[in-house]
Short mmCIF file of C-alpha atoms in Angstrom, two decimals:
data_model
loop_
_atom_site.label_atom_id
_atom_site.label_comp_id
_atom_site.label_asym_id
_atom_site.label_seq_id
_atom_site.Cartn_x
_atom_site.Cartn_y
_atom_site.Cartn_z
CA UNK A 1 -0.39 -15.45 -7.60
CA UNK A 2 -0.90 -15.28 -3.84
CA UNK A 3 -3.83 -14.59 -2.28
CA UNK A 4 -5.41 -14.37 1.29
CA UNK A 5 -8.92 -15.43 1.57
CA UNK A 6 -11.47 -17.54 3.18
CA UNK A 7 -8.40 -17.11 6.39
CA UNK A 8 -6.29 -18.90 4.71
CA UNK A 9 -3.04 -18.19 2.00
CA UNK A 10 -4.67 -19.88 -1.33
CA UNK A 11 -2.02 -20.22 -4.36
CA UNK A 12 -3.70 -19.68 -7.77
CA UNK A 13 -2.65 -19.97 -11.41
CA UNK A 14 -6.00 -18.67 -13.37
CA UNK A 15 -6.37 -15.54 -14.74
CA UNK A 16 -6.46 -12.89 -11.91
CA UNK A 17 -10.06 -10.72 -12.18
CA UNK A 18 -10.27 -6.92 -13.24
CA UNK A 19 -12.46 -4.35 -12.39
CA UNK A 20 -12.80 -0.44 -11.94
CA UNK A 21 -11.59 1.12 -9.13
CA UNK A 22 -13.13 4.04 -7.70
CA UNK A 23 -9.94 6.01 -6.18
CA UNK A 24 -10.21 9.50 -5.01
CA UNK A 25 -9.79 12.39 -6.48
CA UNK A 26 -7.69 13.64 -8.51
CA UNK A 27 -7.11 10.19 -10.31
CA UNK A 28 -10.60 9.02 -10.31
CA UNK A 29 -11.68 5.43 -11.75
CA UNK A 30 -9.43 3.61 -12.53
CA UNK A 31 -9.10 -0.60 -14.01
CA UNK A 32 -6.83 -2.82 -11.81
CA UNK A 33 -5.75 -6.12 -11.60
CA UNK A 34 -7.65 -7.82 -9.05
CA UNK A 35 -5.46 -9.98 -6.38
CA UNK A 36 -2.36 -9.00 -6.88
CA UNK A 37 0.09 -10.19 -5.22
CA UNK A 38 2.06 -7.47 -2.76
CA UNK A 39 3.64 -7.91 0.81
CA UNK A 40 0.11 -7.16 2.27
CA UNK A 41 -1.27 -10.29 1.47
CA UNK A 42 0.99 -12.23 3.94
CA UNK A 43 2.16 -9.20 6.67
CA UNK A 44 -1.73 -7.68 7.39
CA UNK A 45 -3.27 -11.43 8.49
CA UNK A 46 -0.13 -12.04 10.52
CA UNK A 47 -0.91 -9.47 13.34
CA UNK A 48 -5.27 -9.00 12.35
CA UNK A 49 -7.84 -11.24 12.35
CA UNK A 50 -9.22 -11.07 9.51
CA UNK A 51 -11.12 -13.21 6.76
CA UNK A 52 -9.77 -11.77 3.47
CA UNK A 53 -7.15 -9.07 2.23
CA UNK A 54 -7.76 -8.07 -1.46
CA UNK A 55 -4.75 -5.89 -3.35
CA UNK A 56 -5.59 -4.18 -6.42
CA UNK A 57 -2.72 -2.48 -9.16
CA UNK A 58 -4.30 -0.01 -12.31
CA UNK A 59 -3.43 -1.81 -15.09
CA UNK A 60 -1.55 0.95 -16.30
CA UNK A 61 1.36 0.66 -13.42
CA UNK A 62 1.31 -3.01 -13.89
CA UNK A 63 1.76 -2.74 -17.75
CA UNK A 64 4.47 -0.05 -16.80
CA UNK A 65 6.41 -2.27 -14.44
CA UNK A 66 6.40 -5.40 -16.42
CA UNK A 67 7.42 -3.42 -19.96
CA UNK A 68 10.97 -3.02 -20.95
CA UNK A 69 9.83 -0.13 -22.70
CA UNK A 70 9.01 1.86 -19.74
CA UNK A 71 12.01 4.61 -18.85
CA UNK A 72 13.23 5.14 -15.81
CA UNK A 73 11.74 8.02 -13.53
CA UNK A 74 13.66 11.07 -14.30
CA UNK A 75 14.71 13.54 -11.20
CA UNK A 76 13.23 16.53 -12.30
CA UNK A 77 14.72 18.74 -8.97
CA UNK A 78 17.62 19.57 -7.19
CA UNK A 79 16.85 16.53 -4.88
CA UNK A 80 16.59 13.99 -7.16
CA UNK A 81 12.88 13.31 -7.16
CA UNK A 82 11.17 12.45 -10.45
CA UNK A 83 7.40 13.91 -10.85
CA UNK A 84 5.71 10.79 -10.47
CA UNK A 85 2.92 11.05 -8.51
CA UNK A 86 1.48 8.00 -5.91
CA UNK A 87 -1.76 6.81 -4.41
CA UNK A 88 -2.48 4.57 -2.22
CA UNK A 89 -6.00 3.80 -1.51
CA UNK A 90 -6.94 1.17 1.50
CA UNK A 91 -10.54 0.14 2.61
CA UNK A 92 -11.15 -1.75 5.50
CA UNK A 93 -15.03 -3.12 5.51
CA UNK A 94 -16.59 -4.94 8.38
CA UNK A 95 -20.07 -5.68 8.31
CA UNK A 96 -22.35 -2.22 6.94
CA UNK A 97 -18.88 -0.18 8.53
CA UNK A 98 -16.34 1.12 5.77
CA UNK A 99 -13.38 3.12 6.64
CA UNK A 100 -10.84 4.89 4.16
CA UNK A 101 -6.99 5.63 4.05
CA UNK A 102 -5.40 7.50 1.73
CA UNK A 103 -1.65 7.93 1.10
CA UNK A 104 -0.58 10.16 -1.82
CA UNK A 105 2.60 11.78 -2.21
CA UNK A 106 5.26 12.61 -5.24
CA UNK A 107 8.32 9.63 -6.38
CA UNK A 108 7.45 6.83 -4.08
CA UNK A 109 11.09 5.72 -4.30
CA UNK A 110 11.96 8.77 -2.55
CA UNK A 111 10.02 7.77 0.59
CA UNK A 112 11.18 4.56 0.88
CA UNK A 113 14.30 6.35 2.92
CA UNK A 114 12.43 8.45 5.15
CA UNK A 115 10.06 5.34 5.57
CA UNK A 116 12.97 3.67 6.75
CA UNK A 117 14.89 5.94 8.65
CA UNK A 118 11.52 6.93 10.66
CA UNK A 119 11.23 2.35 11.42
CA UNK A 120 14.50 2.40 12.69
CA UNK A 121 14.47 5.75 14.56
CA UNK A 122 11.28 4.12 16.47
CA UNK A 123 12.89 0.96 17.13
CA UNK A 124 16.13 2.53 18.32
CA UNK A 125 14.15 4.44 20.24
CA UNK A 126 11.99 2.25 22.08
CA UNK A 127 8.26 3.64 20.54
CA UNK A 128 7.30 0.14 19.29
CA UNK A 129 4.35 -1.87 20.15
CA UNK A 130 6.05 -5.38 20.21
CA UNK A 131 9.11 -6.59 19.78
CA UNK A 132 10.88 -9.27 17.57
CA UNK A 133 9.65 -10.38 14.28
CA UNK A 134 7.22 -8.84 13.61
CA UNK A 135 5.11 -6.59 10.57
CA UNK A 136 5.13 -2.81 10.55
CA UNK A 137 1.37 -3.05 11.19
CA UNK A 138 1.99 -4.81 14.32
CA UNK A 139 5.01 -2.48 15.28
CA UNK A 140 4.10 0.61 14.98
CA UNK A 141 0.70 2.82 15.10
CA UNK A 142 0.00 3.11 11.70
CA UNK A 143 -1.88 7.19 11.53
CA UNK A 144 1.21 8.18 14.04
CA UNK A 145 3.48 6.60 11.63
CA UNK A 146 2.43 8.14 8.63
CA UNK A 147 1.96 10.99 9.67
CA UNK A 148 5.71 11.27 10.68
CA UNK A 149 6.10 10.92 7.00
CA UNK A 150 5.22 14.25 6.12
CA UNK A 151 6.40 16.17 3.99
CA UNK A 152 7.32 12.73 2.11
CA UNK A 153 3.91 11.85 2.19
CA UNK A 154 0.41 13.31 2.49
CA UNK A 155 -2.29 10.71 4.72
CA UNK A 156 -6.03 11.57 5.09
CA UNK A 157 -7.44 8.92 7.40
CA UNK A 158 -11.57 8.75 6.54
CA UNK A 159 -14.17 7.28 8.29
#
């Protein structure tokens, strides 16, 4: 696995650690998978200075996603959407300050679209923050962005 700590990517092949979780409500506690690897690990210390970036999975999506077992989502509406449910729960600490983000929303293959027609509607239309290679992060404001996601996706930005 991949991990970004100490300001540096470090590569390791031991066992990754588990904990508990304490996401919002309605899903509550929950145990994860401590550093694992996602895109984050790579895209948030390219455009942020910052020391460490920690990703967490429950164990139960990770189990899920690895099993052959696991079914596909079924659409259970007219549009396609299965009833999966998402959350996505980021904490950005910095010294005794702690500040919460909270994404939660129904078939997260179903945003990816919208996510991506809203990047390239920006782009196209000139409401970027830089240009050329560059990480969504770094692109776009991130609450503005998200918040464009609606009714895909429901945000609620904590202090």
């Amino acid at each position: 696995r991949v991990r970004y700590a100490n300001g540096r990517l470090e590569y390791r092949d031991d066992a990754p650690p588990t904990l508990e979780w304490p996401f919002p409500d309605p899903m509550g506690p929950r145990p994860v998978i401590g550093e694992f690897s996602m895109a984050d690990v790579v895209t948030v210390p390219s455009h942020l200075r910052i020391p460490e970036v920690r990703s967490y999975m429950t164990v139960e999506a990770a189990r899920d996603l690895s099993s052959p077992e696991t079914p596909s989502p079924a659409p259970t509406e007219e549009s396609g959407r299965s009833d999966q449910t998402f959350l996505v729960d980021v904490v950005v600490r910095s010294g005794g300050t702690e500040r919460r983000a909270v994404a939660t929303g129904q078939d997260i293959y179903a945003v990816t679209a919208p996510l991506a027609v809203e990047a390239v509607d920006r782009i196209l239309t000139e409401r970027t923050r830089t240009v050329g290679v560059a990480s969504a992060g770094e692109i776009f404001d991130a609450p503005d962005f998200l918040r464009a996601l609606s009714p895909h996706v429901s945000v609620d930005l904590r202090a």
